[in-house]
PDB file of C-alpha atoms and ligand atoms in Angstrom:
ATOM      1  CA  UNK A   1      -0.086   0.582   0.360  1.00 78.00           C
ATOM      2  CA  UNK A   2       1.144   3.290  -1.478  1.00 81.00           C
ATOM      3  CA  UNK A   3       0.252   6.678   0.879  1.00 79.00           C
ATOM      4  CA  UNK A   4      -0.400   9.922   0.067  1.00 82.00           C
ATOM      5  CA  UNK A   5       2.477  12.062   2.084  1.00 84.00           C
ATOM      6  CA  UNK A   6      -0.357  15.080   3.093  1.00 87.00           C
ATOM      7  CA  UNK A   7      -3.813  13.807   3.744  1.00 85.00           C
ATOM      8  CA  UNK A   8      -7.150  16.682   3.730  1.00 89.00           C
ATOM      9  CA  UNK A   9      -8.352  15.561   7.135  1.00 87.00           C
ATOM     10  CA  UNK A  10     -10.483  16.465  10.228  1.00 89.00           C
ATOM     11  CA  UNK A  11      -7.829  17.866  13.017  1.00 89.00           C
ATOM     12  CA  UNK A  12      -9.540  17.784  16.673  1.00 88.00           C
ATOM     13  CA  UNK A  13      -7.737  20.781  17.768  1.00 90.00           C
ATOM     14  CA  UNK A  14      -8.575  23.518  15.408  1.00 91.00           C
ATOM     15  CA  UNK A  15     -12.389  21.588  14.975  1.00 92.00           C
ATOM     16  CA  UNK A  16     -12.108  21.865  10.907  1.00 92.00           C
ATOM     17  CA  UNK A  17     -10.115  20.375   7.794  1.00 92.00           C
ATOM     18  CA  UNK A  18      -7.395  20.347   7.404  1.00 92.00           C
ATOM     19  CA  UNK A  19      -3.983  19.342   5.355  1.00 91.00           C
ATOM     20  CA  UNK A  20      -2.007  16.435   7.284  1.00 90.00           C
ATOM     21  CA  UNK A  21       1.626  15.159   7.157  1.00 89.00           C
ATOM     22  CA  UNK A  22       1.316  11.749   7.536  1.00 86.00           C
ATOM     23  CA  UNK A  23       3.078   9.332   9.446  1.00 83.00           C
ATOM     24  CA  UNK A  24       4.124   6.187  10.333  1.00 79.00           C
ATOM     25  CA  UNK A  25       3.990   5.702  14.263  1.00 69.00           C
ATOM     26  CA  UNK A  26       7.065   3.980  15.315  1.00 60.00           C
ATOM     27  CA  UNK A  27       7.939   2.771  18.738  1.00 54.00           C
ATOM     28  CA  UNK A  28       4.285   1.212  20.564  1.00 55.00           C
ATOM     29  CA  UNK A  29       4.558   0.844  23.928  1.00 58.00           C
ATOM     30  CA  UNK A  30       2.645  -2.479  24.721  1.00 60.00           C
ATOM     31  CA  UNK A  31      -0.789  -2.644  26.580  1.00 63.00           C
ATOM     32  CA  UNK A  32      -0.916  -3.570  29.710  1.00 65.00           C
ATOM     33  CA  UNK A  33      -3.035  -7.515  28.976  1.00 67.00           C
ATOM     34  CA  UNK A  34      -6.580  -6.864  28.429  1.00 72.00           C
ATOM     35  CA  UNK A  35      -8.883  -9.315  30.132  1.00 73.00           C
ATOM     36  CA  UNK A  36      -8.707 -12.319  27.085  1.00 75.00           C
ATOM     37  CA  UNK A  37      -4.793 -11.830  27.829  1.00 77.00           C
ATOM     38  CA  UNK A  38      -5.058 -12.596  30.844  1.00 78.00           C
ATOM     39  CA  UNK A  39      -7.477 -15.059  29.785  1.00 77.00           C
ATOM     40  CA  UNK A  40      -5.312 -17.102  27.903  1.00 74.00           C
ATOM     41  CA  UNK A  41      -2.636 -16.602  30.529  1.00 77.00           C
ATOM     42  CA  UNK A  42      -4.612 -18.504  32.833  1.00 76.00           C
ATOM     43  CA  UNK A  43      -5.556 -20.863  30.343  1.00 72.00           C
ATOM     44  CA  UNK A  44      -1.798 -21.635  29.706  1.00 71.00           C
ATOM     45  CA  UNK A  45      -0.225 -21.910  32.925  1.00 74.00           C
ATOM     46  CA  UNK A  46      -2.811 -25.062  32.941  1.00 67.00           C
ATOM     47  CA  UNK A  47      -6.431 -23.973  34.690  1.00 64.00           C
ATOM     48  CA  UNK A  48      -8.783 -25.983  31.845  1.00 63.00           C
ATOM     49  CA  UNK A  49      -7.717 -27.743  28.728  1.00 63.00           C
ATOM     50  CA  UNK A  50      -4.220 -26.496  26.639  1.00 61.00           C
ATOM     51  CA  UNK A  51      -6.942 -23.941  24.351  1.00 60.00           C
ATOM     52  CA  UNK A  52      -4.202 -24.195  21.455  1.00 59.00           C
ATOM     53  CA  UNK A  53      -0.384 -23.982  20.479  1.00 58.00           C
ATOM     54  CA  UNK A  54       1.485 -21.086  22.042  1.00 58.00           C
ATOM     55  CA  UNK A  55       1.593 -18.236  19.469  1.00 59.00           C
ATOM     56  CA  UNK A  56       5.403 -17.705  19.391  1.00 62.00           C
ATOM     57  CA  UNK A  57       5.573 -19.847  17.403  1.00 59.00           C
ATOM     58  CA  UNK A  58       2.862 -18.898  14.619  1.00 60.00           C
ATOM     59  CA  UNK A  59       3.974 -15.697  13.425  1.00 66.00           C
ATOM     60  CA  UNK A  60       1.454 -13.280  11.809  1.00 68.00           C
ATOM     61  CA  UNK A  61       1.551 -12.590   7.879  1.00 71.00           C
ATOM     62  CA  UNK A  62       0.934  -9.183   8.364  1.00 74.00           C
ATOM     63  CA  UNK A  63       1.761  -6.510  10.559  1.00 75.00           C
ATOM     64  CA  UNK A  64      -0.553  -4.195  11.497  1.00 76.00           C
ATOM     65  CA  UNK A  65       0.573  -0.016  10.321  1.00 79.00           C
ATOM     66  CA  UNK A  66      -0.671   2.888  12.581  1.00 79.00           C
ATOM     67  CA  UNK A  67      -0.565   5.961  11.353  1.00 82.00           C
ATOM     68  CA  UNK A  68      -0.121   9.542  13.162  1.00 84.00           C
ATOM     69  CA  UNK A  69      -2.382  12.857  11.711  1.00 88.00           C
ATOM     70  CA  UNK A  70       0.036  16.029  12.379  1.00 91.00           C
ATOM     71  CA  UNK A  71      -1.791  19.575  11.681  1.00 91.00           C
ATOM     72  CA  UNK A  72      -0.443  22.070   9.339  1.00 91.00           C
ATOM     73  CA  UNK A  73      -1.979  24.227  11.124  1.00 91.00           C
ATOM     74  CA  UNK A  74      -1.682  23.929  14.635  1.00 92.00           C
ATOM     75  CA  UNK A  75       1.581  21.090  14.545  1.00 90.00           C
ATOM     76  CA  UNK A  76      -0.528  19.395  16.878  1.00 89.00           C
ATOM     77  CA  UNK A  77      -0.312  15.657  15.876  1.00 87.00           C
ATOM     78  CA  UNK A  78      -3.132  13.481  16.833  1.00 82.00           C
ATOM     79  CA  UNK A  79      -4.322   9.461  15.108  1.00 78.00           C
ATOM     80  CA  UNK A  80      -6.874   8.300  13.619  1.00 71.00           C
ATOM     81  CA  UNK A  81      -8.550   4.875  14.024  1.00 66.00           C
ATOM     82  CA  UNK A  82      -6.989   1.808  15.459  1.00 69.00           C
ATOM     83  CA  UNK A  83      -4.299   1.330  12.552  1.00 72.00           C
ATOM     84  CA  UNK A  84      -4.658  -1.930   9.684  1.00 76.00           C
ATOM     85  CA  UNK A  85      -2.767  -4.579   8.210  1.00 78.00           C
ATOM     86  CA  UNK A  86      -1.251  -4.576   5.696  1.00 80.00           C
ATOM     87  CA  UNK A  87       1.616  -6.649   4.247  1.00 78.00           C
ATOM     88  CA  UNK A  88       3.571  -3.399   2.692  1.00 80.00           C
ATOM     89  CA  UNK A  89       3.857  -0.027   3.763  1.00 78.00           C
ATOM     90  CA  UNK A  90       5.134   3.425   1.872  1.00 82.00           C
ATOM     91  CA  UNK A  91       4.128   6.572   2.400  1.00 78.00           C
ATOM     92  CA  UNK A  92       4.730   8.609  -0.976  1.00 77.00           C
ATOM     93  CA  UNK A  93       7.953  10.130  -1.390  1.00 74.00           C
ATOM     94  CA  UNK A  94       6.612  12.065  -4.609  1.00 66.00           C
ATOM     95  CA  UNK A  95       3.379  13.763  -5.614  1.00 56.00           C
ATOM     96  CA  UNK A  96       2.809  12.170  -9.239  1.00 55.00           C
ATOM     97  CA  UNK A  97       2.181  15.129 -11.439  1.00 55.00           C
ATOM     98  CA  UNK A  98      -0.681  14.023 -13.817  1.00 52.00           C
TER      99      UNK A  98
HETATM  100 ZN1   ZN B   1      -5.173  21.893  13.912  1.00 70.99          ZN
END
C-alpha cells in the first residue's frame, strides 16, 4: 500500500479540515494485558485444558500499521482509528504529477 504524504483531514484541535502530514508512528508501547490476554495466560498456565499452541510459534503474515497525522496549522499530532493490517506499507515521497 502506498499512502499519500499529505492528506486533508479533520483536525480535532482546529475543529475543521486542514492539511495533515502523514507519519508512521513507531515504537509501540506494550499495552497492559487486556482481559482476553489475561484469560489466555491463565489457560496456558494449565487451568482447564490447553486450547491452542503458543502464538509464538505461528507468526502473522501481516503487520499492523499505525498512522499519525500532524496538522499543518496547529502542528499537533493525532491518531485516527486503530491502524490496519497490510503486508507492505510505504508513504509516498513525491507527489505524482498528472
Ligand atoms: Zn489543527
